[in-house]
Coordinates of C-alpha atoms in Angstrom, one line a residue:
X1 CA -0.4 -11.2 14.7
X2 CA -2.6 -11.5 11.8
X3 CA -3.7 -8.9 8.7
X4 CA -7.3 -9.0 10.3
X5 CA -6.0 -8.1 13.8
X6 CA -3.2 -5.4 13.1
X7 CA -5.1 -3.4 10.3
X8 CA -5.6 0.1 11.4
X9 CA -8.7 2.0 10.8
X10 CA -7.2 4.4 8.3
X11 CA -5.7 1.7 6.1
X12 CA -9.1 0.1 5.4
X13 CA -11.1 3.7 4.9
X14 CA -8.4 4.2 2.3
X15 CA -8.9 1.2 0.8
X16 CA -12.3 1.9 0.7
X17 CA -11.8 5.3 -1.0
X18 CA -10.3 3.5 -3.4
X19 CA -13.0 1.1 -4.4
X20 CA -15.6 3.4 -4.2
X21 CA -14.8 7.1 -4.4
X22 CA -12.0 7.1 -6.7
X23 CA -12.4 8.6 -10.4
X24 CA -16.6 9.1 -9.6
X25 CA -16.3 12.5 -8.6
X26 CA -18.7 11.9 -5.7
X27 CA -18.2 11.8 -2.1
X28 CA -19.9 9.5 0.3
X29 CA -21.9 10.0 3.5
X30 CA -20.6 9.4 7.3
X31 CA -23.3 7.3 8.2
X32 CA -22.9 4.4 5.2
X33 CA -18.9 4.6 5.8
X34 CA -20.0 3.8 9.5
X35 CA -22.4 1.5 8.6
X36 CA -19.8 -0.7 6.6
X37 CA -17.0 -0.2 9.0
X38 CA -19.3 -1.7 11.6
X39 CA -19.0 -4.5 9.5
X40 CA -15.5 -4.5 9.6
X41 CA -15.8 -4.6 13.6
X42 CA -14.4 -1.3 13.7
X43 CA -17.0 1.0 16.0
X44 CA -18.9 4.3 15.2
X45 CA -16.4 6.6 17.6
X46 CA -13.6 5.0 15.6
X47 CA -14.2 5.6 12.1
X48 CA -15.8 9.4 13.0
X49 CA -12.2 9.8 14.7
X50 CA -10.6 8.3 11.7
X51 CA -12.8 10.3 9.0
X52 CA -11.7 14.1 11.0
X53 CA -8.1 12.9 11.5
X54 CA -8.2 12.9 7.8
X55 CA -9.6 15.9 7.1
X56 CA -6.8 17.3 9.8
X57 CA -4.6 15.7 7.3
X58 CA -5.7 17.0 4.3
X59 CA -6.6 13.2 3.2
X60 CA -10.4 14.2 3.2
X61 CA -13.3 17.1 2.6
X62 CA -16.0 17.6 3.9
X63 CA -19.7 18.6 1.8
X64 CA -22.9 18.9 3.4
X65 CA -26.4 17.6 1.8
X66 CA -29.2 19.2 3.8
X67 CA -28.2 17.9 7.5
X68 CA -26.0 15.1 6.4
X69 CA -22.5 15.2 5.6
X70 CA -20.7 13.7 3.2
X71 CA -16.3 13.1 2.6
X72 CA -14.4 13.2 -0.5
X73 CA -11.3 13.3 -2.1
X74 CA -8.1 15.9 -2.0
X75 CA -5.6 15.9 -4.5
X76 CA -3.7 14.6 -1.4
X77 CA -5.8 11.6 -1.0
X78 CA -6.1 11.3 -4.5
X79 CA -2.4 10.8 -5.3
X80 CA -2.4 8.4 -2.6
X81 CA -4.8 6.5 -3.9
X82 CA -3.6 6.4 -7.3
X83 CA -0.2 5.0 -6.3
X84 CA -2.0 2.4 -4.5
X85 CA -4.2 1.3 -8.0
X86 CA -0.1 1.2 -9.8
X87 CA 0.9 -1.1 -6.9
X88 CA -1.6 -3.4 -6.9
X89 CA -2.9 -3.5 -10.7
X90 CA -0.1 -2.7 -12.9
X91 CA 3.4 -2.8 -11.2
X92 CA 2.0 -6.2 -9.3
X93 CA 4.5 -8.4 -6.9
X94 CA 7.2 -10.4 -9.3
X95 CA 9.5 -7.5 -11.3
X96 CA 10.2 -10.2 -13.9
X97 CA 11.5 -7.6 -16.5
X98 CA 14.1 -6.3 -14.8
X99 CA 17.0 -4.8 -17.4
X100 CA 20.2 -4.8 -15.1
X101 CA 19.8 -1.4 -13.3
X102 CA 20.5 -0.6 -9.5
X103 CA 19.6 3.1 -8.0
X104 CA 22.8 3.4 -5.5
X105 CA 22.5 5.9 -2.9
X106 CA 25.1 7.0 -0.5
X107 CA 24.9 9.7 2.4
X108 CA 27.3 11.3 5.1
X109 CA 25.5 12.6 8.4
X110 CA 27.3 14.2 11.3
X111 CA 27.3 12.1 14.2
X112 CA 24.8 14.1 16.3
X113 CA 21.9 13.5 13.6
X114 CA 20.5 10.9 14.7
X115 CA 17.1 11.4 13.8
X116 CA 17.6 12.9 10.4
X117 CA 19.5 9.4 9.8
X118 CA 16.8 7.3 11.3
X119 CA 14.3 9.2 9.2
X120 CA 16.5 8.7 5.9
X121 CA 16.5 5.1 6.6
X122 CA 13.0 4.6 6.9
X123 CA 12.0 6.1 3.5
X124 CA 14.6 4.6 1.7
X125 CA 13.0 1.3 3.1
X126 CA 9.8 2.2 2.2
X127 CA 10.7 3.1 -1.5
X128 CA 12.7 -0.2 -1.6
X129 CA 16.1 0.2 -0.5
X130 CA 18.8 -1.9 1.0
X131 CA 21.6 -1.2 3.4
X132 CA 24.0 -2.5 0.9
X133 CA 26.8 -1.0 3.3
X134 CA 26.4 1.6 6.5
X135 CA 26.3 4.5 3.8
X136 CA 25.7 3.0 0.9
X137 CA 21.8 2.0 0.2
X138 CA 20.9 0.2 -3.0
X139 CA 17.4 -0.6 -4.8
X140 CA 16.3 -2.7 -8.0
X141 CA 15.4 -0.1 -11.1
X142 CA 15.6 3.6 -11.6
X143 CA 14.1 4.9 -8.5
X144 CA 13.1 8.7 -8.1
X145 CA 14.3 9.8 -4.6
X146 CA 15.4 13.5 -4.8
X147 CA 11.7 14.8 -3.8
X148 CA 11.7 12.6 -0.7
X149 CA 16.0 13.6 -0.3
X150 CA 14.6 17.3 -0.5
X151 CA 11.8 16.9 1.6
X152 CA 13.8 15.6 4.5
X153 CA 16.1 18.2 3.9
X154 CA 19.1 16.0 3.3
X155 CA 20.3 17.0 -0.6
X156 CA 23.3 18.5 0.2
X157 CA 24.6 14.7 2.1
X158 CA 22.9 12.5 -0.4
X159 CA 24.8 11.0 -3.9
X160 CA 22.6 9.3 -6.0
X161 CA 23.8 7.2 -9.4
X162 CA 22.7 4.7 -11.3
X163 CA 24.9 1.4 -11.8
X164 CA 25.2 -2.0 -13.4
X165 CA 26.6 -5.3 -11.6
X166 CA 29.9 -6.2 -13.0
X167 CA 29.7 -9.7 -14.9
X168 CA 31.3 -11.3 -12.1
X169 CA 28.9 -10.7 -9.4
X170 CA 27.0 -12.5 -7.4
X171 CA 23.7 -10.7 -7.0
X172 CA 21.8 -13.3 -5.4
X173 CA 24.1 -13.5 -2.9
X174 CA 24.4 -9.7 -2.5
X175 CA 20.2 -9.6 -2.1
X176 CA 20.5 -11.9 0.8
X177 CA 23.2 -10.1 2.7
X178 CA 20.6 -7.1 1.7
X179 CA 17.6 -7.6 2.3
X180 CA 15.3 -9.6 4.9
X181 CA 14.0 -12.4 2.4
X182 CA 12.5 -14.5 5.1
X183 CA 10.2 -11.7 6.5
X184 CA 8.5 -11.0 3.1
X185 CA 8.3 -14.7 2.3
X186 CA 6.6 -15.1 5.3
X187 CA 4.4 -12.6 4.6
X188 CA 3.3 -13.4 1.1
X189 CA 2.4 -17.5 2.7
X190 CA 0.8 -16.2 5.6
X191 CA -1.5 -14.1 3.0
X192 CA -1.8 -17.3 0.7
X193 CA -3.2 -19.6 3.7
X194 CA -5.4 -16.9 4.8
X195 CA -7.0 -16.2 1.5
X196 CA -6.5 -19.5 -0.9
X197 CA -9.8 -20.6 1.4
X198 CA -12.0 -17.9 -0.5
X199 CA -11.2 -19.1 -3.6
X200 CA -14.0 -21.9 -3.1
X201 CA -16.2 -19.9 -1.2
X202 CA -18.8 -17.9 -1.6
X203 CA -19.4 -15.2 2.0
X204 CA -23.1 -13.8 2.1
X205 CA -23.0 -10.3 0.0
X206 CA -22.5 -7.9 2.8
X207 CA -19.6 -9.7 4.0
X208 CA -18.8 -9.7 0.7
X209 CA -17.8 -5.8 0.7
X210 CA -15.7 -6.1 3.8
X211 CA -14.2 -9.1 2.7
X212 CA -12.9 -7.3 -0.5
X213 CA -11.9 -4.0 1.7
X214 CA -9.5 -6.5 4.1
X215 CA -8.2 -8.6 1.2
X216 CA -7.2 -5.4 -1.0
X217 CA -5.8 -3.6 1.9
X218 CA -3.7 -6.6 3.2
X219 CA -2.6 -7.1 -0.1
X220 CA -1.1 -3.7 -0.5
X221 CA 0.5 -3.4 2.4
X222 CA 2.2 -6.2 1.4
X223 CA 3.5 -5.2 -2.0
X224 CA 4.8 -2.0 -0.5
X225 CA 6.6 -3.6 1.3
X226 CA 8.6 -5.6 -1.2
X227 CA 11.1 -4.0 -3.1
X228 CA 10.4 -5.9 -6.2
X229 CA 13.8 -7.7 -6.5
X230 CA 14.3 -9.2 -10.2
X231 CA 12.6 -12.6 -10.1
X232 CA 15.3 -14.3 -11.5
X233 CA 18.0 -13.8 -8.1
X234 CA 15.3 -15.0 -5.9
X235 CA 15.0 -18.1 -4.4
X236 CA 13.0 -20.8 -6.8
X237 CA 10.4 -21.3 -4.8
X238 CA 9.6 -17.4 -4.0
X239 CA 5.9 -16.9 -2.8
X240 CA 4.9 -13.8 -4.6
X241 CA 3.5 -15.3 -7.4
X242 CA 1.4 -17.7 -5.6
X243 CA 0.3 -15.0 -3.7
X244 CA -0.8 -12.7 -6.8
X245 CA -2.8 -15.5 -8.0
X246 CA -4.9 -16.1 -5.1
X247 CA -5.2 -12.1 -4.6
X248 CA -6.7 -11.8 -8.3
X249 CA -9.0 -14.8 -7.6
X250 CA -10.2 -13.7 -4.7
X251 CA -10.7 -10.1 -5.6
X252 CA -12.6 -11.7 -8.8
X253 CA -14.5 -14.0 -6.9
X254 CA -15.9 -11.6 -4.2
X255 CA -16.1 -8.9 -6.7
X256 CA -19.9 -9.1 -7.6
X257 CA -21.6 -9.1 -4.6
X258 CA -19.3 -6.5 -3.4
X259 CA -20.8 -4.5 -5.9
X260 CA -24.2 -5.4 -5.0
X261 CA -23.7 -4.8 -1.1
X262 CA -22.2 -1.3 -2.5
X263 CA -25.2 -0.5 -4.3
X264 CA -27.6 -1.3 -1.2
X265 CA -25.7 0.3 1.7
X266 CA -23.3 3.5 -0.1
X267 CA -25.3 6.9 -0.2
X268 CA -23.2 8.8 -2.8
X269 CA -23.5 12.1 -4.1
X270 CA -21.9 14.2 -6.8
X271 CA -18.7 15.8 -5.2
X272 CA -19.3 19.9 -5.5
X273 CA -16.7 21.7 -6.9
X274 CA -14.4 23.5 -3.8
X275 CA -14.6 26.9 -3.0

């Protein structure tokens, strides 16, 4: 499956939050997010389902302008989206300075929790965990779990300390038996062949916006992905560099007439304060 035919609706409108709603204090009318969804081949039922489910979620507002209505930010959203600009701008794909320390995290669950472990599992994933034994789950850095511990409701079965490798220690070794190298070098070439293209070329300007929407969204679903192993225990010829590049040139390539198409088809307004 490629990033153009497994991203999902909400994924691209918070990308496009992102580019254009973020830190302007406006919010932006239904019909021009529809408009450049279309673009996106995503259709009108779609993105009005995809702009309430947010609102459900606290991910959006709503402000109405006369007989239109126009969607902005939450703190929700907001904090979201802000983790999203760290990922992609400033914490980036290669962790090349990396000063020795693992987050270790062990846990005890009866037998009969089964989802509670599934569920413990799958965050620690997503915030860049290995299984570095059944119990014991281990992640490059110092990285802050007890909020998502607490929030699962787990803080009474959950250890957490930080550790250094003893000198004699294979960690490169210990990264392979850890984690699924193959899969996220796979993805970061897959994104290379599918982007390097644009580099050289120039799309017309409308396409231009939607272009930059798929590239950045692609991108960081990507990088959250990637537990940003220290560079120097990966293989030598690990893709995420490559992959950075041809993000930043792409993104800086497409940038200005993304800007213009944004100028010709966005109706923003200043976002009123909420009651």
């Amino acid at each position: 499956m490629t990033g153009e035919e497994s991203l999902r609706p909400q994924s691209l409108m918070l990308t496009f939050l992102g580019d254009q709603v973020l830190g302007r204090d406006v919010c932006v009318y239904s019909g021009s997010v529809i408009d450049v969804f279309a673009r996106a081949g995503i259709g009108e039922q779609a993105t009005r389902s995809t702009l309430t489910r947010m609102v459900n979620r606290d991910l959006l507002r709503r402000q109405r302008e006369g007989r239109r209505m126009y969607f902005g930010l939450t703190e929700r959203s907001e904090a979201v989206l802000r983790d999203g600009e760290r990922r992609i701008w400033q914490t980036g794909a290669v962790n090349r300075h990396w000063d020795g320390t693992w987050t270790l995290l062990g846990f005890s669950l009866p037998e009969s929790w089964q989802r509670q472990r599934h569920d413990l599992r799958s965050q620690l994933t997503w915030s860049g965990f290995g299984p570095l034994f059944n119990g014991l789950w281990i992640a490059p850095g110092e990285v802050e779990v007890s909020a998502l511990v607490a929030e699962l409701g787990l803080s009474a079965h959950v250890k957490v300390f930080r550790a250094h490798a003893d000198a004699g220690m294979d960690i490169g070794q210990m990264i392979e038996e850890t984690w699924e190298l193959s899969d996220l070098a796979g993805r970061y070439e897959a994104f290379v062949r599918r982007w390097q293209p644009w580099e050289d070329e120039l799309p017309d300007a409308d396409d231009a916006l939607v272009l930059r929407l798929r590239l950045q969204t692609e991108w960081l679903r990507i990088v959250r992905r990637d537990p940003r192993l220290p560079v120097k225990h990966l293989p030598d010829d690990w893709p995420a560099e490559q992959a950075e590049k041809t993000f930043r040139a792409v993104h800086d390539r497409l940038s200005p007439l993304a800007r213009d198409a944004s100028q010709r088809l966005l109706d923003l307004v200043p976002a009123r304060p909420q009651a």
